[in-house]
Amino acid sequence: IFTKDFKSKVADKGWKEGEPVPYAALVATFEQIEATTKRLEILNILTQFLLVVAKRDTDPGGTNLLKTVYLCINRLCPDYEGLELGIGEMILMKAIAESTGRNVKQIKEDLKKEGDLGKVAMASRNNQKTLFKPKPLTVTTVFQRLTNIAKTSGNQSQAKKVGFINQLLSACQGNEAKFIIRSLEGKLRIGLAERSLVVALAHAIVLKDNEGKKLSPEAMSQKLDEGAEIVKAVYSELPTYDIIVPALMKGGVHHLRENCKLTPGVPLKPMLAKPTKAITEVLDRFEGKMFTCEYKYDGERAQVHLLEDGTIAVFSRNSENMSAKYPDMVEQIPRCIKEGVKSFVLDAEAVAYDVQEKKLLPFQELSRRKRKDVKAEDITVRVHLFAFDLLYLNGESLLQKELRERREILKEHFNPVESEFGFAKASDSSSTEEISAFLDESIKDGCEGLMVKMLTTDSSTYEPSRRSMNWLKLKKDYLEGVGDSLDLVVVGAYYGKGKRTNWYGAYLLACYDPDSENFQTICKIGTGFSEEQLKAQYEELHPLEMSKPRGDIEVGGAKPDVWFEPKIVWEVLTADLSLSPVYTAAHGLIESRGISLRFPRFIRQRDDKDADDATTAEQVAEFYQRQATAGNKKGGGNAED
Ligand code: ATP
């Protein structure tokens, strides 16, 4: 299956079975991926490369393949272990300067011209006269050194990091420095989405395991499709390559389901809901089916795990371990477990609670908590857990069971505890009047609205990581607008005028396109901020300033005064959406033009979302299409003033 180009540039890099993977081979693969935007071509290139790596990897645990996989998605470990790259521009510039004998000022100037620090590093490195050719880098060494850099903390950590990066850059040849720098920045920006990697990994293993067998193209194609489905499904239940890659190397795709199952301690990606604008829309969707309406609590999603050894862990929507933020919840949990429960995974919402008044408090009360090392004396607001699903119990995954059954098992094995633990309040009634009354009741009790869920049939299984039509959200406040708020990334800012000159006065926001891994600009937002908010925003965003828009921002006609590393996510409300000559959001999905938000209003910062969890281009297009009034669709967008 190798193309000629691939063979000469990658596969024949002089690396034999049992030998470590040369980093140069990975970089050559990255270059080929970067040169195309076609998803099938990207998949093919990556499959070929992973196949070669897998075939030449003689380690029974597939270490070489595992590290290659991690470097392809620029991660060092599973999400929940929390070790991340993302080194600031200044540290990187210092390291490039030191390792290439130039000064930071020159590097800065080059960056202004070039716009990509990776390319600046590569050019600086290649212009350098060196007496000895450095020893070629391998995937394993690069992985190890990146891990060391990410782990460096404490005293003098900046200087230590510069030292380590300097060392790594000095060993780079050809265009390796470009990708080392991009890895350190936190993103490769070659348009390689993680879902393509999962499929490529599956295809590579299927091809390896069927080599030499005389299969018809149809039979092979079926095997590839089946393999991809299996690996995707397993990964959404057990999102860790640390277990999946060795299992694939040992038993191929067909034994993967037996060997890799939902496991307490490894958070799975939560099931998500689709927005709706009206009760009638809910009824249309669920017509003739059994469904349930639950209170939509306004808190923070909490996936609570009890491991066989008695450990209790709480994970956020993003798979971050939050046990240190909620020591009180960890302490409360044992009181709600009935006898005989040895392990579980619970899906729930953690809500701020007023114990005296016995009422729910707004989410903001909890968001003020530190994220780590919370001590008993720091806790001013109590947390109440509302469980709405049970995904695993005593060694058995419940994902494939109907919601009605999961809910029964949940209630059989857990006890409500006053002011600490309860089940999400639910009503299984199905007339418009009853749903409307339940929606009003939920608001009166301090919730955001309702979650409406399929209760029986195959459509009511738990679908990890999917935004499913089998879960609908009905948010009272947003029924008037587009049905939901949007979570957008702050990618730029405009300086303020008058009294606001010390801070930014307005911001440029973007949505995320997971296919291209790019951020697409969507609107300028500048009204409704208090002085206090503007000041706090400046303090948080100023360190993220970049000299040029990063390569993964599709700028369009936006012209902010400063650009940011895409990191901070804000929840924003809009009156409606319109086509725009200026912004790039969802371009190509509805029309060649992008879409923009009209009259955007800031609601809150979403610390529980990363930039790549932002509202997607596809969701923006869906919001636009669902707008009731045709008149809104013709607008010219909120062009930059
Ligand atoms: P999304 O998760 O859809 O991207 P989001 O994180 O902004 O968006 P919402 O749009 O507010 O979340 O809706 C889904 C969230 O509602 C869940 O992730 C969960 O935290 C919360 N939630 C509250 N009550 C329930 C419930 N009964 N069932 C499911 N989720 C609930």
XYZ file of C-alpha atoms and ligand atoms in Angstrom:
672
model
C 0.000 0.000 0.000
C 2.972 2.337 0.119
C 3.095 5.208 -2.282
C 6.522 5.725 -3.850
C 6.947 9.049 -2.132
C 6.131 7.589 1.260
C 8.537 4.708 0.783
C 11.533 6.869 -0.016
C 10.799 9.612 2.483
C 9.562 7.660 5.473
C 9.741 3.890 5.376
C 13.321 3.718 4.120
C 14.830 5.924 6.782
C 17.303 3.154 7.585
C 15.374 1.747 10.483
C 14.990 -1.961 10.872
C 12.808 -4.324 12.820
C 13.440 -4.017 16.536
C 15.128 -0.616 16.212
C 13.711 2.587 17.648
C 11.633 4.762 15.297
C 13.716 7.657 13.936
C 12.099 10.988 14.784
C 12.973 12.025 11.203
C 10.526 9.406 9.889
C 7.733 10.815 12.045
C 8.599 14.342 10.914
C 8.541 13.264 7.250
C 5.050 11.863 7.895
C 3.966 15.138 9.534
C 5.258 17.061 6.503
C 3.196 14.910 4.158
C 0.088 15.339 6.299
C 0.604 19.080 6.545
C 0.798 19.326 2.757
C -2.782 18.151 2.254
C -6.197 19.024 3.616
C -7.926 15.920 2.256
C -9.048 13.756 5.138
C -8.748 10.464 3.262
C -5.229 11.278 2.189
C -4.274 12.168 5.757
C -5.756 8.896 6.949
C -3.852 6.961 4.321
C -0.490 8.583 5.076
C -0.868 8.024 8.791
C -2.064 4.433 8.338
C 0.989 3.629 6.231
C 3.297 5.092 8.821
C 1.679 3.389 11.805
C 1.713 0.094 9.911
C 5.470 0.345 9.400
C 5.969 1.284 13.051
C 3.754 -1.582 14.268
C 5.461 -4.137 12.015
C 8.947 -3.126 13.093
C 8.055 -2.865 16.777
C 9.299 -6.034 18.443
C 8.387 -4.926 21.956
C 5.428 -7.073 23.050
C 3.797 -4.044 24.678
C 4.210 -1.955 21.512
C 6.193 0.847 23.197
C 7.377 2.322 19.911
C 3.868 2.386 18.512
C 2.484 3.862 21.731
C 4.973 6.749 21.813
C 4.463 7.393 18.100
C 0.707 7.575 18.680
C 1.181 10.054 21.532
C 3.500 12.293 19.493
C 1.020 12.305 16.596
C -1.627 13.870 18.835
C 0.920 15.830 20.849
C 0.104 14.286 24.189
C 2.271 12.579 26.769
C -0.271 10.568 28.724
C -4.045 10.110 29.013
C -6.008 13.328 29.654
C -6.839 12.452 33.223
C -3.189 12.291 34.248
C -3.019 16.003 33.547
C 0.516 16.344 32.152
C 0.425 18.911 29.362
C 2.710 20.712 26.958
C 2.105 24.383 26.237
C 5.304 26.301 26.937
C 5.117 30.108 26.712
C 6.457 31.970 23.686
C 9.147 33.760 25.729
C 10.713 30.572 27.112
C 10.775 29.050 23.638
C 12.367 32.148 22.130
C 15.069 32.107 24.801
C 15.795 28.439 24.161
C 15.958 28.937 20.392
C 18.307 31.886 20.873
C 20.595 29.962 23.222
C 20.755 26.827 21.132
C 21.466 28.632 17.866
C 23.774 31.369 19.122
C 21.383 34.199 18.248
C 19.636 36.730 20.458
C 16.000 36.923 21.486
C 15.499 40.224 19.636
C 16.464 38.630 16.308
C 14.192 35.673 16.981
C 11.320 38.028 17.767
C 11.847 39.944 14.537
C 11.916 36.735 12.510
C 8.730 35.618 14.199
C 6.995 38.847 13.205
C 7.930 38.205 9.578
C 7.420 34.446 9.524
C 4.486 34.013 11.912
C 5.530 30.516 12.975
C 8.064 30.002 15.725
C 8.621 26.433 14.542
C 9.851 27.672 11.172
C 11.991 30.341 12.835
C 13.647 27.657 14.965
C 14.215 25.454 11.941
C 15.782 28.253 9.897
C 17.967 29.395 12.803
C 19.136 25.855 13.359
C 19.872 25.193 9.683
C 21.865 28.407 9.284
C 24.079 27.424 12.152
C 27.481 26.013 11.344
C 28.061 22.822 13.332
C 31.200 20.747 13.397
C 29.589 17.458 14.284
C 26.384 16.007 13.043
C 24.290 15.264 16.133
C 23.137 11.699 16.864
C 19.746 11.197 15.179
C 16.768 11.714 17.456
C 14.348 8.842 18.008
C 10.652 8.980 18.825
C 11.391 7.493 22.244
C 14.015 10.104 23.149
C 11.840 12.985 21.976
C 8.888 11.618 23.951
C 11.042 11.224 27.064
C 12.540 14.691 26.809
C 9.193 16.364 26.191
C 7.882 14.542 29.262
C 10.808 15.816 31.337
C 10.146 19.365 30.156
C 6.419 19.138 30.955
C 7.175 17.738 34.405
C 9.682 20.452 35.333
C 8.241 22.588 38.078
C 9.210 24.479 41.209
C 12.326 26.498 41.841
C 14.147 27.774 38.761
C 11.774 25.811 36.538
C 11.931 28.434 33.754
C 15.706 28.248 33.503
C 15.624 24.474 33.697
C 13.044 24.303 30.912
C 15.116 26.610 28.699
C 18.097 24.294 29.336
C 16.191 21.132 28.405
C 14.682 22.698 25.285
C 18.064 24.029 24.253
C 19.482 20.498 24.539
C 16.665 19.034 22.483
C 16.957 21.684 19.755
C 20.710 21.168 19.511
C 20.053 17.553 18.507
C 17.628 18.522 15.715
C 18.403 18.055 12.032
C 16.537 19.032 8.868
C 13.060 20.229 9.716
C 12.802 18.491 13.082
C 13.096 21.753 15.043
C 9.882 23.025 13.475
C 7.858 20.191 14.967
C 9.720 20.120 18.275
C 8.782 23.773 18.786
C 5.184 23.232 17.745
C 4.929 20.257 20.106
C 6.244 22.410 22.913
C 3.766 25.166 22.027
C 1.030 22.612 22.615
C -0.270 21.899 19.132
C 1.217 20.450 15.923
C -1.162 22.328 13.606
C -0.908 19.850 10.748
C -4.651 19.229 10.594
C -4.439 15.780 12.117
C -7.554 15.274 14.232
C -7.530 12.676 16.961
C -10.442 10.822 15.416
C -8.346 10.268 12.266
C -5.586 8.878 14.432
C -7.935 6.369 16.074
C -9.081 5.136 12.658
C -5.521 5.031 11.270
C -4.380 3.019 14.274
C -7.198 0.522 13.757
C -6.470 0.248 10.026
C -2.747 -0.258 10.606
C -3.386 -3.127 13.013
C -5.945 -4.773 10.695
C -3.494 -4.533 7.768
C -0.667 -5.953 9.864
C -2.756 -8.858 11.103
C -4.054 -9.721 7.631
C -0.798 -9.428 5.760
C -0.219 -12.296 3.379
C -3.858 -13.391 3.445
C -5.531 -13.394 0.054
C -8.581 -11.214 0.723
C -10.754 -9.558 -1.905
C -10.753 -5.736 -1.811
C -14.363 -5.863 -0.530
C -13.491 -8.260 2.277
C -10.467 -6.141 3.234
C -12.497 -2.978 3.186
C -15.100 -4.579 5.448
C -12.406 -5.668 7.885
C -10.981 -2.141 7.950
C -14.404 -0.631 8.661
C -15.160 -3.137 11.406
C -11.746 -2.586 12.968
C -12.246 1.191 13.010
C -15.687 0.843 14.634
C -14.292 -1.444 17.347
C -11.337 0.797 18.211
C -13.545 3.931 18.220
C -16.088 2.292 20.531
C -13.434 0.916 22.881
C -11.603 4.242 22.994
C -14.738 6.127 23.988
C -15.227 3.709 26.915
C -11.605 3.489 27.927
C -9.826 6.566 26.596
C -6.268 5.506 27.228
C -3.768 4.413 24.588
C -1.601 3.058 27.424
C -3.958 0.067 27.584
C -5.378 0.018 24.052
C -2.091 0.011 22.088
C -0.506 -2.942 23.945
C -3.828 -4.817 23.682
C -3.942 -4.186 19.924
C -0.376 -5.371 19.499
C -1.109 -8.547 21.461
C -4.575 -9.565 20.295
C -5.501 -7.380 17.302
C -8.850 -5.636 16.968
C -11.015 -8.689 17.504
C -9.991 -9.311 21.073
C -9.960 -5.642 21.985
C -13.476 -5.573 23.423
C -12.666 -8.439 25.810
C -9.401 -6.903 26.935
C -10.332 -3.244 27.188
C -13.503 -2.401 29.031
C -14.809 0.507 30.994
C -12.692 0.502 34.156
C -13.220 2.544 37.337
C -10.307 4.953 37.610
C -10.274 5.716 33.880
C -12.872 8.424 33.144
C -14.908 7.906 29.989
C -15.957 10.789 27.781
C -19.434 11.884 28.885
C -22.551 11.659 26.754
C -23.733 15.108 25.613
C -27.081 16.585 24.647
C -28.487 18.467 21.668
C -30.193 21.813 22.255
C -33.864 22.397 21.504
C -35.884 25.571 21.148
C -39.339 24.418 22.105
C -41.309 21.689 23.831
C -42.930 20.869 20.503
C -39.504 20.060 19.085
C -38.979 17.598 21.968
C -42.321 15.972 21.336
C -41.597 15.650 17.608
C -38.348 13.895 18.351
C -39.759 11.464 20.899
C -43.158 10.908 19.335
C -44.527 7.507 20.283
C -41.410 6.669 22.355
C -40.985 6.504 26.105
C -38.938 9.363 27.458
C -38.190 11.048 30.735
C -37.694 14.687 31.729
C -35.110 15.423 34.418
C -34.156 18.631 36.148
C -31.131 20.164 34.450
C -29.094 21.175 37.471
C -26.822 24.191 37.177
C -23.532 22.933 38.530
C -20.500 21.076 37.350
C -20.564 17.632 35.787
C -19.021 15.050 38.098
C -18.178 11.506 37.066
C -17.670 9.690 40.338
C -15.676 6.439 40.413
C -15.321 3.882 43.196
C -12.404 1.539 42.553
C -12.215 -2.017 43.921
C -9.518 -0.888 46.366
C -11.918 1.625 47.916
C -10.455 4.738 46.232
C -13.017 7.378 45.282
C -12.198 9.687 42.364
C -14.192 12.570 40.885
C -13.605 13.571 37.255
C -14.777 16.704 35.429
C -16.510 16.930 32.044
C -12.982 17.115 30.623
C -11.690 14.032 32.379
C -9.658 16.123 34.789
C -9.253 14.575 38.228
C -11.205 16.899 40.548
C -10.874 14.883 43.747
C -8.632 17.585 45.231
C -11.256 20.264 44.453
C -14.015 18.280 46.142
C -12.549 16.598 49.255
C -15.996 17.109 50.870
C -17.704 15.166 48.095
C -15.167 12.343 48.379
C -15.890 12.225 52.106
C -19.687 12.291 51.570
C -19.909 9.513 48.950
C -19.551 6.469 51.243
C -22.716 7.569 53.106
C -24.896 7.135 50.018
C -23.670 3.680 48.982
C -25.749 0.658 49.985
C -24.186 -2.556 51.197
C -22.684 -4.821 48.560
C -21.498 -2.010 46.269
C -17.800 -2.593 45.593
C -17.154 -0.504 42.475
C -19.093 1.939 40.302
C -19.033 4.795 37.821
C -21.729 7.366 38.433
C -22.729 10.268 36.161
C -23.911 13.241 38.200
C -24.031 17.001 38.622
C -22.288 18.682 41.571
C -24.324 21.672 42.686
C -23.657 24.430 45.244
C -26.097 24.026 48.118
C -27.416 26.139 50.988
C -27.766 23.663 53.853
C -29.730 26.058 56.153
C -32.280 27.114 53.565
C -32.205 23.703 51.858
C -31.979 25.198 48.422
C -29.806 25.090 45.339
C -27.360 27.920 44.765
C -26.117 29.271 41.415
C -23.129 27.595 39.788
C -20.870 30.631 40.412
C -20.727 29.729 44.101
C -18.812 26.563 43.277
C -16.681 28.009 40.522
C -14.990 30.250 43.095
C -13.385 27.192 44.646
C -9.735 26.577 43.961
C -9.160 23.675 41.594
C -6.571 21.963 43.751
C -5.639 21.321 47.360
C -8.913 22.484 48.842
C -8.742 22.101 52.640
C -11.710 21.797 55.007
C -11.185 25.395 56.171
C -11.398 26.714 52.567
C -14.873 25.295 52.051
C -17.549 27.939 52.414
C -20.192 26.460 50.144
C -21.432 22.888 50.439
C -21.746 20.631 47.450
C -24.810 18.489 46.757
C -24.537 15.676 44.231
C -27.476 14.830 41.970
C -26.987 11.458 40.263
C -28.664 10.916 36.908
C -26.977 7.794 35.523
C -25.052 4.690 36.541
C -22.542 3.405 33.995
C -20.796 0.603 35.836
C -21.477 -1.476 38.919
C -19.532 -4.243 40.664
C -17.417 -5.308 37.716
C -20.102 -4.904 35.060
C -20.540 -2.204 32.433
C -24.139 -0.961 32.195
C -23.630 1.153 29.066
C -25.614 -1.154 26.797
C -28.639 -1.353 29.088
C -31.714 0.835 28.623
C -31.829 4.033 30.650
C -34.898 2.789 32.507
C -32.943 -0.221 33.743
C -29.810 1.793 34.570
C -31.972 4.152 36.603
C -33.538 1.267 38.532
C -30.128 -0.212 39.327
C -28.951 3.239 40.444
C -31.847 3.600 42.861
C -31.440 0.055 44.188
C -27.802 0.585 45.123
C -27.634 4.162 46.378
C -29.380 6.025 49.194
C -30.382 9.676 49.153
C -28.655 11.581 51.980
C -30.183 14.895 53.016
C -28.248 17.946 51.766
C -25.581 15.690 50.248
C -26.810 13.196 47.706
C -29.968 12.685 45.692
C -31.276 11.446 42.358
C -32.051 13.940 39.605
C -35.708 14.836 39.944
C -37.589 13.235 37.056
C -41.034 13.169 35.509
C -42.004 10.631 32.890
C -45.126 12.509 31.810
C -45.408 13.387 28.159
C -48.000 16.042 27.389
C -46.969 19.586 26.444
C -48.791 20.975 29.507
C -47.103 18.598 31.927
C -43.632 19.222 30.457
C -44.238 22.956 30.525
C -45.285 22.811 34.193
C -42.241 20.658 35.074
C -39.965 23.113 33.229
C -41.363 25.997 35.297
C -40.956 23.989 38.481
C -37.303 23.270 37.631
C -36.622 26.982 37.203
C -38.369 27.804 40.491
C -36.102 25.282 42.206
C -32.951 26.937 40.838
C -32.244 24.767 37.768
C -31.541 25.792 34.176
C -34.370 23.789 32.658
C -34.828 20.153 31.692
C -32.905 17.300 30.135
C -35.217 15.080 28.126
C -33.962 11.550 27.564
C -35.023 8.453 25.677
C -35.984 5.937 28.335
C -36.349 2.588 26.587
C -35.255 0.761 23.405
C -31.762 0.589 21.894
C -31.719 4.355 21.565
C -31.528 4.744 25.331
C -28.090 3.138 25.834
C -25.345 5.394 27.197
C -23.347 6.828 24.288
C -19.939 7.954 25.594
C -18.517 11.115 23.991
C -21.508 11.543 21.666
C -23.712 14.589 21.394
C -26.813 12.543 20.944
C -30.325 13.204 19.729
C -31.435 10.833 22.505
C -30.647 13.483 25.092
C -32.170 16.900 24.523
C -31.653 19.997 26.627
C -34.412 22.506 27.146
C -33.028 25.662 28.727
C -35.750 28.040 29.781
C -33.743 31.250 29.371
C -32.645 30.397 25.870
C -35.941 29.337 24.362
C -36.349 32.878 23.071
C -32.935 32.945 21.381
C -31.264 30.148 19.440
C -31.994 27.480 22.072
C -28.620 27.416 23.765
C -25.552 29.427 24.601
C -22.270 28.946 22.717
C -18.855 28.243 24.216
C -16.282 30.252 22.286
C -12.521 30.715 22.407
C -10.974 34.143 22.954
C -8.432 34.519 20.130
C -7.846 38.281 20.008
C -8.607 41.641 21.616
C -9.079 45.308 20.789
C -7.644 47.978 23.059
C -10.150 49.969 25.046
C -10.928 53.623 24.592
C -11.065 56.396 27.210
C -10.995 55.008 30.704
C -10.416 51.517 29.403
C -7.086 52.169 27.662
C -5.162 50.127 30.236
C -7.067 47.013 29.399
C -8.697 45.435 26.426
C -12.097 46.878 25.561
C -13.434 44.191 23.236
C -12.534 40.672 22.166
C -12.499 38.478 19.091
C -14.098 35.065 19.600
C -13.876 31.852 17.605
C -15.514 28.449 17.351
C -13.593 25.223 16.732
C -13.532 22.957 13.698
C -12.393 19.486 14.805
C -11.837 18.295 11.227
C -9.189 20.868 10.402
C -8.321 21.480 14.076
C -8.646 25.186 13.320
C -10.327 28.014 15.196
C -12.740 30.058 13.097
C -13.555 33.636 14.016
C -17.212 34.320 14.801
C -17.765 37.733 16.421
C -16.453 40.719 18.273
C -17.775 41.125 21.789
C -17.336 44.317 23.763
C -20.376 45.360 25.693
C -21.626 44.423 29.092
C -18.283 43.945 30.868
C -17.744 45.582 34.247
C -14.445 47.374 35.003
C -13.633 44.574 37.396
C -14.181 41.920 34.746
C -12.086 43.806 32.195
C -9.232 44.046 34.658
C -9.356 40.355 35.539
C -9.608 39.428 31.868
C -6.528 41.505 31.084
C -4.551 39.752 33.793
C -5.542 36.334 32.496
C -5.214 37.023 28.779
C -2.143 39.284 28.656
C 0.303 36.387 29.208
C -1.297 34.578 26.271
C -0.567 37.390 23.799
C 1.147 36.286 20.594
C 2.989 38.415 18.083
C 0.958 36.964 15.189
C -2.238 34.921 14.904
C -1.271 31.295 15.440
C -1.406 29.200 12.266
C -4.568 27.407 13.365
C -6.703 30.552 13.528
C -8.769 31.160 10.397
C -8.749 34.924 10.681
C -10.973 36.097 7.790
C -11.323 39.871 7.831
C -10.960 40.339 11.587
C -8.337 42.859 12.671
C -7.883 42.833 16.425
C -5.019 44.782 18.022
C -3.578 41.689 19.723
C -3.794 37.941 19.258
C -3.929 35.241 21.915
C -2.956 31.642 22.181
C -6.397 29.974 21.895
C -7.007 28.738 25.421
C -9.733 30.593 27.305
C -13.360 29.596 26.704
C -16.341 31.893 27.333
C -19.995 31.063 27.356
C -21.839 33.574 25.194
C -25.459 34.226 24.402
C -26.673 35.583 21.091
C -29.874 37.020 19.712
C -29.372 35.288 16.383
C -26.820 34.290 13.790
C -26.217 35.738 10.352
C -23.994 35.170 7.329
C -20.886 37.280 7.454
C -18.397 38.693 4.982
C -15.878 39.149 7.812
C -15.807 36.043 9.980
C -14.940 32.473 9.044
C -17.088 30.353 11.420
C -18.612 27.348 9.663
C -17.603 28.666 6.227
C -18.363 26.153 3.524
C -21.048 24.450 5.584
C -23.962 26.710 4.695
C -22.325 28.989 2.148
C -18.778 29.930 1.311
C -19.212 32.878 3.700
C -18.862 32.369 7.422
C -21.464 32.883 10.127
C -21.402 35.455 12.903
C -23.274 36.102 16.133
C -25.431 39.193 16.435
C -25.524 41.057 19.747
C -23.325 38.552 21.585
C -23.491 38.762 25.381
C -20.913 37.353 27.803
C -22.292 34.935 30.403
C -19.304 33.363 32.130
C -15.905 31.823 31.697
C -15.945 28.030 31.220
C -12.966 26.744 33.180
C -14.208 23.198 32.677
C -13.738 23.406 28.917
C -10.534 23.383 26.888
C -10.279 25.289 23.625
C -11.006 22.151 21.623
C -14.214 21.581 23.625
C -15.628 24.850 22.267
C -18.789 24.942 20.161
C -17.928 23.366 16.814
C -18.347 24.789 13.311
C -20.955 22.104 12.672
C -22.954 23.174 15.738
C -22.792 26.805 14.603
C -24.191 25.746 11.219
C -26.940 23.778 12.998
C -27.870 26.809 15.129
C -28.043 28.917 11.992
C -30.218 26.443 10.133
C -32.632 26.039 12.996
C -33.382 29.732 13.245
C -37.037 30.162 12.759
C -37.223 33.526 11.038
C -35.933 33.534 7.509
C -35.411 37.301 7.736
C -32.499 36.838 10.113
C -30.526 34.807 7.653
C -29.724 37.536 5.185
C -27.812 39.830 7.551
C -24.367 41.132 6.693
C -22.753 40.059 9.952
C -21.461 42.342 12.641
C -18.657 43.691 10.505
C -15.650 45.011 12.365
C -15.855 48.647 13.253
P -22.371 20.535 26.374
O -21.975 19.610 27.478
O -23.675 20.158 25.776
O -21.274 20.890 25.436
P -22.353 22.349 28.376
O -21.198 21.701 29.043
O -22.337 23.808 28.192
O -22.651 21.839 26.978
P -25.035 22.197 28.965
O -25.329 22.666 27.610
O -25.360 23.115 30.067
O -23.557 21.812 29.164
O -25.792 20.782 29.149
C -25.284 19.566 29.500
C -24.832 19.507 30.941
O -25.899 19.618 31.858
C -24.214 18.181 31.319
O -22.885 18.092 30.864
C -24.335 18.159 32.826
O -23.194 18.765 33.395
C -25.531 19.054 33.118
N -26.690 18.357 33.709
C -27.444 18.834 34.716
N -28.457 18.024 35.008
C -28.375 16.959 34.177
C -29.155 15.790 33.989
N -30.228 15.538 34.702
N -28.737 14.923 33.020
C -27.652 15.166 32.267
N -26.884 16.268 32.404
C -27.230 17.168 33.333
